[in-house]
Coordinates of C-alpha atoms and ligand atoms in Angstrom, one line a residue:
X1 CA 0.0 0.0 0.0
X2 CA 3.3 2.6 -0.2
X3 CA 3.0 5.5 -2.9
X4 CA 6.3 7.5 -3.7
X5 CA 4.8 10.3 -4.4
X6 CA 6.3 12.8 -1.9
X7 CA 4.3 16.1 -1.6
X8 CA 5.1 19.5 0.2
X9 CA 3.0 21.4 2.2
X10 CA 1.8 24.8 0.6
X11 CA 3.8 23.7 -2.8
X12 CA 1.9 23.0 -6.4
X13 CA 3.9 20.8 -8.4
X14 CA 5.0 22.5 -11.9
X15 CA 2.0 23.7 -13.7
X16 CA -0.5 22.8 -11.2
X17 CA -2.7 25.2 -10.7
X18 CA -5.6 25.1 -8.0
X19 CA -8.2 26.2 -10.6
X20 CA -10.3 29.6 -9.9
X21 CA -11.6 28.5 -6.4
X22 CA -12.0 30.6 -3.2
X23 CA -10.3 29.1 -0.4
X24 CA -11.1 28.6 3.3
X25 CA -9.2 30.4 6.1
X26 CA -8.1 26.8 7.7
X27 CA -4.4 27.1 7.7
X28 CA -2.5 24.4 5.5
X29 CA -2.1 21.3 6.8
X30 CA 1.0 19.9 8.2
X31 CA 3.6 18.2 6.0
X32 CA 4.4 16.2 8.6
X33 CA 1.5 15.2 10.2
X34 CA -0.8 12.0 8.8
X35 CA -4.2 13.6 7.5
X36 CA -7.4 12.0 8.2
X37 CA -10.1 12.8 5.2
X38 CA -14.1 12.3 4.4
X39 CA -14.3 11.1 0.9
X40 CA -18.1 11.4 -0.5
X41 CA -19.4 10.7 -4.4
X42 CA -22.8 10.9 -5.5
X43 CA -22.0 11.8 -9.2
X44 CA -23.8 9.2 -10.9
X45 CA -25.6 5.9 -9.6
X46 CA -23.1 5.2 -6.5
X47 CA -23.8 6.4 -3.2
X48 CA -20.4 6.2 -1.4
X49 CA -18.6 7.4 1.5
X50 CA -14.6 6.5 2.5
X51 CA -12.5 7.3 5.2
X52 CA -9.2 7.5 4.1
X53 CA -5.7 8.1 6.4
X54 CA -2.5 9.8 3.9
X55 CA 0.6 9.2 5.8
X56 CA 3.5 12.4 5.6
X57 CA 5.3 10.2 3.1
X58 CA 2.2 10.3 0.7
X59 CA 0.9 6.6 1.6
X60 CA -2.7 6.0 1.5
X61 CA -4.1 4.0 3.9
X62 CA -7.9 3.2 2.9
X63 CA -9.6 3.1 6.3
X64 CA -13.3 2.3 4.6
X65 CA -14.7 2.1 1.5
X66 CA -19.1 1.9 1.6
X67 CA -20.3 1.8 -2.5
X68 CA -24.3 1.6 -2.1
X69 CA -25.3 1.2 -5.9
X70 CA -28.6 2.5 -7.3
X71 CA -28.1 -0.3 -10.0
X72 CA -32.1 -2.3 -9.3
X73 CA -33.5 1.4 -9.0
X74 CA -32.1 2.2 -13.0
X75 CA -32.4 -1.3 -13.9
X76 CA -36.3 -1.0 -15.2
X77 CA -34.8 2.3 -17.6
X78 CA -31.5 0.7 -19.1
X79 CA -30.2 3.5 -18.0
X80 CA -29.5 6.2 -14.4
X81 CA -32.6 8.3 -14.7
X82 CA -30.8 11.6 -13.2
X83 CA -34.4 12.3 -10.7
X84 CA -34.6 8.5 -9.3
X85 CA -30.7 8.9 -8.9
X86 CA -30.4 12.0 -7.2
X87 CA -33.5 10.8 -4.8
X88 CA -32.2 7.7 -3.7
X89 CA -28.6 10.1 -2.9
X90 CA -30.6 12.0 -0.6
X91 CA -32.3 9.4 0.9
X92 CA -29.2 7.2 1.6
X93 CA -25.8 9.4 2.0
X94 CA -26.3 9.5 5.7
X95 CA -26.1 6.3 6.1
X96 CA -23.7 5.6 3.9
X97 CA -21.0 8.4 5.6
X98 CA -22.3 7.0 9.1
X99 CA -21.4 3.4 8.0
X100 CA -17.9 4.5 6.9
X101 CA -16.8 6.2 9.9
X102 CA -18.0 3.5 11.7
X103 CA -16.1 0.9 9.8
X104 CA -13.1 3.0 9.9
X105 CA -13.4 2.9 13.5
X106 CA -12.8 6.8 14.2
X107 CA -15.4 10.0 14.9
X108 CA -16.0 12.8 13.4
X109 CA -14.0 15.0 15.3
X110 CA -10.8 12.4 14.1
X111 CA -11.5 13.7 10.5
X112 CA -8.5 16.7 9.4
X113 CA -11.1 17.5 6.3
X114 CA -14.0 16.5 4.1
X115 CA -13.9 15.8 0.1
X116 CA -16.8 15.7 -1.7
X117 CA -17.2 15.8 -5.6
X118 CA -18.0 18.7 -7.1
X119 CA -18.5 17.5 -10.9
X120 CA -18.9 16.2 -13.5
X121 CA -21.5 13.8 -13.3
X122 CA -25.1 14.5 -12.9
X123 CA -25.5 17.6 -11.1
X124 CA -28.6 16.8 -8.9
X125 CA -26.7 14.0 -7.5
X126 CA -23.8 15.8 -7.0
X127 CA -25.8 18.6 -5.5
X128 CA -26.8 16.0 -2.7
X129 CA -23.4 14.9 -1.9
X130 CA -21.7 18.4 -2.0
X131 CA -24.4 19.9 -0.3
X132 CA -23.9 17.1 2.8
X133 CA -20.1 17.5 2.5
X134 CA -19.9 21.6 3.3
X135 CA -22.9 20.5 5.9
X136 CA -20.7 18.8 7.8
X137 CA -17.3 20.7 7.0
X138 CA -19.3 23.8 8.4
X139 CA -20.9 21.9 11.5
X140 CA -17.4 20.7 12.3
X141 CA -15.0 23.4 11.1
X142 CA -13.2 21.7 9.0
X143 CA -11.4 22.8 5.5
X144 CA -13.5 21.5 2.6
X145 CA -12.0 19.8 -1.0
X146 CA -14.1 19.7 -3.7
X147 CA -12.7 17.4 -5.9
X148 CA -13.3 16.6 -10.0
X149 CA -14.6 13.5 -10.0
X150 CA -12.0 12.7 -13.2
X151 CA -9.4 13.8 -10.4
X152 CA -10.8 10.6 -8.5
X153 CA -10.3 8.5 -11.2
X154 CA -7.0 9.9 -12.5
X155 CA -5.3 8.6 -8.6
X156 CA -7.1 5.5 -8.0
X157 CA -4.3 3.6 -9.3
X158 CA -2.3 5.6 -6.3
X159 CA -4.7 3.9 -3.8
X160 CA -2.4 0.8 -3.8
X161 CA 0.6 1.4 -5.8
X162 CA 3.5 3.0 -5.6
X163 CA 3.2 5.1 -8.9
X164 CA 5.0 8.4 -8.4
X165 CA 4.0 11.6 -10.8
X166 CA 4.0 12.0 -13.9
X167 CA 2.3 9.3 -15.5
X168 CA 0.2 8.8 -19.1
X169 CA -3.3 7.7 -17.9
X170 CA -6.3 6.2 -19.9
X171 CA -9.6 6.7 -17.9
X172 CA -11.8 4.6 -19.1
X173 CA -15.9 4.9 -17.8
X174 CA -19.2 4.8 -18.5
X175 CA -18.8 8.8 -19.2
X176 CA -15.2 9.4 -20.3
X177 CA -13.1 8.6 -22.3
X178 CA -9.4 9.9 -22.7
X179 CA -5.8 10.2 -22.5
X180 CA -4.3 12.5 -20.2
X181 CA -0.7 13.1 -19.3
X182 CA -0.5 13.3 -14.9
X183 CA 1.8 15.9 -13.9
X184 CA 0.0 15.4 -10.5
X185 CA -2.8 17.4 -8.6
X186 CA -4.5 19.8 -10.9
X187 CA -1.7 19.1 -13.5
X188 CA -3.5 16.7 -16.1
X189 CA -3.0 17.2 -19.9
X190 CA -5.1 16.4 -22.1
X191 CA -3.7 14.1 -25.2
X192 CA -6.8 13.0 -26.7
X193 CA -10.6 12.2 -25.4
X194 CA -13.6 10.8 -27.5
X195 CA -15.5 13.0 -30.0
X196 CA -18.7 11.2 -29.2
X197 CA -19.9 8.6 -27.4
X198 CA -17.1 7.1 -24.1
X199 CA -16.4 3.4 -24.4
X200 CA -18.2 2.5 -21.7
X201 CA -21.2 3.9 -23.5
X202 CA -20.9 1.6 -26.6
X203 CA -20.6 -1.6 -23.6
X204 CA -23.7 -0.3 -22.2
X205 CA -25.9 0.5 -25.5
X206 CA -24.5 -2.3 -27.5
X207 CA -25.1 -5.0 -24.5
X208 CA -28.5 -3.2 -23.9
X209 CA -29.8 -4.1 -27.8
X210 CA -28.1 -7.8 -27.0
X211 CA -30.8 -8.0 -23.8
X212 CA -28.4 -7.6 -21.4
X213 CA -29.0 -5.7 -17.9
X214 CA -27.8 -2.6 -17.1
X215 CA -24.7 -1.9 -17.0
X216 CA -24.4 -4.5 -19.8
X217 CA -20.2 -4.0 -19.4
X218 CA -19.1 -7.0 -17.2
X219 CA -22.5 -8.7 -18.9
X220 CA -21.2 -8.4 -22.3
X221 CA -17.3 -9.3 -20.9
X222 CA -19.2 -12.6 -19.7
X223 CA -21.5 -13.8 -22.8
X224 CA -18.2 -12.8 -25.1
X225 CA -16.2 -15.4 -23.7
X226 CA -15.4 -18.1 -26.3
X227 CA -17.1 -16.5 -29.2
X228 CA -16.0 -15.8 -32.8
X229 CA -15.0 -12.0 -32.3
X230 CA -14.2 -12.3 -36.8
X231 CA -17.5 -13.5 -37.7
X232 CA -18.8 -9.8 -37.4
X233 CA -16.8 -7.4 -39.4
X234 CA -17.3 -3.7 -37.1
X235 CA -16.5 0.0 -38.3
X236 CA -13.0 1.0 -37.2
X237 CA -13.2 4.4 -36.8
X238 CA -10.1 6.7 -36.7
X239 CA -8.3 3.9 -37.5
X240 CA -4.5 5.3 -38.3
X241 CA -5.8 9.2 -38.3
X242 CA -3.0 10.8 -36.4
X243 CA -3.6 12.1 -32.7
X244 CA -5.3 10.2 -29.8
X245 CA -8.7 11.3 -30.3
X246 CA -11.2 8.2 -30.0
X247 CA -15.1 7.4 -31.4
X248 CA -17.1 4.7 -30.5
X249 CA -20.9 6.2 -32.1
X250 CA -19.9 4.2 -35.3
X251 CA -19.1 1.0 -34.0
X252 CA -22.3 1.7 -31.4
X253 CA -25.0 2.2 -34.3
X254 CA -23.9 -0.3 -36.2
X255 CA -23.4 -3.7 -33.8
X256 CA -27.0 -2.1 -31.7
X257 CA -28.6 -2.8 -35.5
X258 CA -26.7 -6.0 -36.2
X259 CA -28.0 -7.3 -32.0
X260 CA -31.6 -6.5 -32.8
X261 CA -31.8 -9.3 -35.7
X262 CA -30.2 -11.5 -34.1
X263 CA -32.1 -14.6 -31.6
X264 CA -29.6 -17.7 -31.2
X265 CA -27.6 -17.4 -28.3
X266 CA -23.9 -18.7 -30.4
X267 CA -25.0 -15.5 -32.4
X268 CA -24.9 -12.9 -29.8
X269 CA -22.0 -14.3 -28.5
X270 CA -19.7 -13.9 -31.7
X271 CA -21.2 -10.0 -31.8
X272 CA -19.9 -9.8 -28.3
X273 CA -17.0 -11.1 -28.6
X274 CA -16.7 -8.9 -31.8
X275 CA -17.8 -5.7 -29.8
X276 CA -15.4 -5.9 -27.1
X277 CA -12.6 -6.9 -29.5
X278 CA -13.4 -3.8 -31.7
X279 CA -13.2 -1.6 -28.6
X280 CA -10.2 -3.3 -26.7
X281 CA -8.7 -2.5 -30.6
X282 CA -9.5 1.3 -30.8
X283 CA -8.6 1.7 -27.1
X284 CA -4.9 0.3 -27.5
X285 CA -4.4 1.7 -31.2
X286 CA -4.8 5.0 -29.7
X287 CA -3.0 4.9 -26.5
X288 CA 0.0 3.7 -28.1
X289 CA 0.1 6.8 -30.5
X290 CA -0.1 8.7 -26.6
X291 CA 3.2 6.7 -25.5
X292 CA 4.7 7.2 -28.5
X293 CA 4.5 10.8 -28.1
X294 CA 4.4 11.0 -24.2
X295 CA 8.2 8.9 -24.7
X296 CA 9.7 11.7 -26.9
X297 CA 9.2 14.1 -23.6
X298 CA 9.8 11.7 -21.0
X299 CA 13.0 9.8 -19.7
X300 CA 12.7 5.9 -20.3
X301 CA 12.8 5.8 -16.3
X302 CA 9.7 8.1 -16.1
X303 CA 7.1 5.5 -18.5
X304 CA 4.1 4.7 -16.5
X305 CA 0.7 3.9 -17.7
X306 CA -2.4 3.7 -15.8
X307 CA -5.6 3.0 -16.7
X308 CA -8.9 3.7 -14.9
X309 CA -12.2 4.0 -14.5
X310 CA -15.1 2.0 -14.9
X311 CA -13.9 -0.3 -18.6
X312 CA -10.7 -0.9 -16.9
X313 CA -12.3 -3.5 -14.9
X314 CA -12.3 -5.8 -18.5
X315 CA -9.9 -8.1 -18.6
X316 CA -9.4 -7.7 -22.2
X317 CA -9.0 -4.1 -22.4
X318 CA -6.5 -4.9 -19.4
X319 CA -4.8 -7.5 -21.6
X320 CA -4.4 -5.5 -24.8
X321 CA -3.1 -2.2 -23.3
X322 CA -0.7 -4.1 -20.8
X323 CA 1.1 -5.7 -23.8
X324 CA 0.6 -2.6 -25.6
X325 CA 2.6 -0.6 -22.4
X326 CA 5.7 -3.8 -22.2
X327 CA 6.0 -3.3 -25.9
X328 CA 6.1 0.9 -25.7
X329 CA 8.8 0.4 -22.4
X330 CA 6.2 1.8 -19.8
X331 CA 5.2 0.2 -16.5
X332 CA 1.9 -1.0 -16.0
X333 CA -1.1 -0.3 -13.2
X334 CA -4.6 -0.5 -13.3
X335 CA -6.5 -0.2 -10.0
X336 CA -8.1 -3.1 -8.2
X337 CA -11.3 -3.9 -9.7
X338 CA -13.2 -2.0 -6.8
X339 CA -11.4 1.0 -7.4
X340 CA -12.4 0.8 -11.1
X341 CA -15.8 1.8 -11.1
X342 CA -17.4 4.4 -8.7
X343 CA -15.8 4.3 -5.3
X344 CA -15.0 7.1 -2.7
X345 CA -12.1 6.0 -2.0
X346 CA -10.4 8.3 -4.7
X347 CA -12.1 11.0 -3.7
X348 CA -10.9 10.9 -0.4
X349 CA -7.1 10.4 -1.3
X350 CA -7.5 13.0 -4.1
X351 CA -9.1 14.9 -1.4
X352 CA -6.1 14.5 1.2
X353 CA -3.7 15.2 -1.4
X354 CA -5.8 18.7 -2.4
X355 CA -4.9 19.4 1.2
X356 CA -1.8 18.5 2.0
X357 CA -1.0 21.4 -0.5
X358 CA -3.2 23.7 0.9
X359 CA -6.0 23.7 -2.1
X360 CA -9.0 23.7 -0.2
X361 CA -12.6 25.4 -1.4
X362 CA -15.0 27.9 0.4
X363 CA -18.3 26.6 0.9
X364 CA -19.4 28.8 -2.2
X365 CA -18.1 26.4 -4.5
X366 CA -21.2 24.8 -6.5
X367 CA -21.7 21.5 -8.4
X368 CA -20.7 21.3 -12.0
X369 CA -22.3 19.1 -14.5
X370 CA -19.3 19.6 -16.8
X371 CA -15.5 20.3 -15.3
X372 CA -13.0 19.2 -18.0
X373 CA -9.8 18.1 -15.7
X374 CA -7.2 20.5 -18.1
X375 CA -9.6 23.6 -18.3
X376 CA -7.2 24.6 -20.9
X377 CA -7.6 22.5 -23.8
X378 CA -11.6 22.0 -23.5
X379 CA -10.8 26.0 -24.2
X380 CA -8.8 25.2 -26.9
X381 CA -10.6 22.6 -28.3
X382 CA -14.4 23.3 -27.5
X383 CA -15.7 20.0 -30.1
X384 CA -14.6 18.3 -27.3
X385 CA -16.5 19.9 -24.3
X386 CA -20.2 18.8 -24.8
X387 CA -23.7 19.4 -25.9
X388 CA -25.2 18.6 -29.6
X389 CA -22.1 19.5 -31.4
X390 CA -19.2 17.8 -29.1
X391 CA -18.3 14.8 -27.1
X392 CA -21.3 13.6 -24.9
X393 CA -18.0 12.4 -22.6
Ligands
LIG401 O1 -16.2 4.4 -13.7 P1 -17.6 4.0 -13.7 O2 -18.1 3.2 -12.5 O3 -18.6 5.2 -13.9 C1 -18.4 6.3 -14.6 O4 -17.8 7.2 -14.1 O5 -18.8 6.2 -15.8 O6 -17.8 3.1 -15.0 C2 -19.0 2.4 -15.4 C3 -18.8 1.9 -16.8 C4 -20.1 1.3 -17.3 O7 -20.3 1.7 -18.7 C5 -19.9 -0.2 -17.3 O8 -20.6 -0.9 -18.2 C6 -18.4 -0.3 -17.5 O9 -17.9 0.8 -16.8 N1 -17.8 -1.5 -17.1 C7 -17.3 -2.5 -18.0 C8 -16.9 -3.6 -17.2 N2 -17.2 -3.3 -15.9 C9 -17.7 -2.0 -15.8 N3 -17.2 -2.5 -19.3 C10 -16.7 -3.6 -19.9 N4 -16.3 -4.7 -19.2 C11 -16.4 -4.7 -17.9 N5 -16.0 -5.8 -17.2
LIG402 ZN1 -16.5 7.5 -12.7

């Protein structure tokens, strides 16, 4: 459970910036002292709540972990239906944060400071779990961290590895999809992201016209296994285009119409296996194109690779990118597969780090539905920000 990363008190590593937030007038945390932090996420379907301990040396130590999922509430829409989600938060985050400090075995007053996200994801659900967070940071004056959910993600790997800074990640979910280089807190660039639909997405949709429950992900993972992934020939989009932009809508429209003829059972399992080699494919062809470039900047001894998020949890996505990182010269490190998907655990530990270097938020800071992790080049790049004529992810 040791991470190497080594952080000073007060000091942003280069080109970190700490975003355009108000801070609170708790002074900065101790360097040397072990910080005891409140992780909370209610961004999608996933009620959770972790207490998480960050030693001086920067290891985390996850004290609890509570995921309640909203999974049998959605299951009737094949799909999170943003009112039923944001409900069942509010009806079940006390719970949830009074199970994990009981689990963890300490009381609030142990707590050095609460992390709640703050975005993206959908923002009535957020709302609820931001809205408890600053509750409790102002009952208990304690500094608040209001973390990017994609922030979660991009150190979940960190929960149980020693994987210093920088590294080239791939998250991977139900709601994002890109490549970022991970200078370290609130230093992620941006090397490519999806100009549609995330890969998770095309799991979900594609398993949803093959009958399968949602999230149809691991479902699909399962009915692939031992099918004929070349009986089905799929769109490859992008396929060679320079860059590490991805798109899955093709691939998406095209197996969805191929799943609703078919009714034998050998059938829908070559079209899985097909789907999820077609993905796996366009997720590896594009993230070596990243370590190709992320290797003419960085020192052979500095060539890390992470993935995360939700689509990490597939064993052949895991597969294809780990040869994909021995064959590029970078290490490899996914999360465990409960860090994968939702958790609060990387909220917390993206949390403690946030405050360890001071970057805490006043309790004006509001929920955002969209929060592109390098502010930057969503600027630059605005196809790739949202609505009807960008990236849903
Ligand atoms: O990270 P996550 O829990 O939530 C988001 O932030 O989106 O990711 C959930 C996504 C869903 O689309 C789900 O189908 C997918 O991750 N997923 C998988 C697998 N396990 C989860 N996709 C393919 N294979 C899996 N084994
Ligand atoms: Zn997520």
């Amino acid at each position: 459970m040791r991470m190497g990363c080594l952080i000073t008190a007060g000091r942003l590593p280069q080109g970190a910036s700490p975003g355009n937030r108000m801070t609170t007038d708790h002074p900065p945390c101790s360097a040397s002292a072990a910080l005891l932090v409140l992780g909370i996420e209610t961004s999608c379907d996933e009620t959770a709540a972790s207490v998480l301990r960050l030693t001086p040396d920067g290891v985390a130590d996850v004290r609890s972990s509570v995921v309640l999922s909203q999974i049998a509430d959605h299951a009737p829409y094949g799909g999170v239906v943003p009112e039923i989600a944001a409900r069942a938060h509010v009806e079940t985050i006390d719970g949830v944060v009074a199970r994990a400090l009981a689990e963890a075995g300490v009381s609030v007053r142990d707590l050095d400071g609460i992390a709640a996200t703050a975005g993206p994801g959908l923002v009535g659900g957020v709302m609820v779990g931001l809205s408890f967070g600053k509750a409790m940071a102002l009952a208990l004056d304690l500094p608040l961290i209001a973390v990017n959910h994609l922030e979660g993600h991009a150190v979940s790997a960190r929960l149980t590895a020693d994987i210093p800074y920088p590294f080239l990640l791939l998250l991977v979910s139900g709601g994002h999809c890109q490549l970022l280089e991970v200078g370290g807190i609130g230093a992620c660039v941006r090397l490519g992201s999806t100009i549609d639909d995330a890969a998770g997405e095309a799991f979900d949709k594609i398993g949803g016209a093959l009958g399968l429950p949602y999230p149809a992900g691991p479902a699909l993972e399962r009915l692939a296994q031992g099918g004929d992934a070349a009986r089905f020939p799929l769109p490859r989009a992008l396929l060679g285009r320079a860059g590490c932009d991805f798109s899955f809508s093709g691939l998406k429209t095209a197996a969805a119409r191929l799943a609703a003829g078919l009714t034998e059972q050998a059938d829908r399992r070559d079209l899985a296996a097909a789907v999820q080699t077609a993905i796996t494919r366009q997720l590896v062809e594009r993230t070596k194109r990243a370590m190709t470039a992320y290797a003419e900047t960085h020192l052979a001894s500095n060539r890390r690779f992470v993935v995360a998020g939700g689509v990490a949890a597939n064993g052949a996505v895991r597969a294809g990118l780990q040869a994909a990182a021995a064959e590029h010269g970078f290490t490899f490190d996914a999360p465990p597969l409960a860090y994968c998907t939702d958790n609060a655990a990387m909220i917390a530990l993206a949390g403690a780090e946030r405050l360890r270097l001071g970057l805490t938020d006043g309790l004006d800071v509001v929920a955002r539905p969209r929060w592109p992790l390098d502010e930057a080049a969503a600027r630059l790049n605005p196809t790739h920000v949202a609505g009807r004529k960008g990236a849903k992810a």
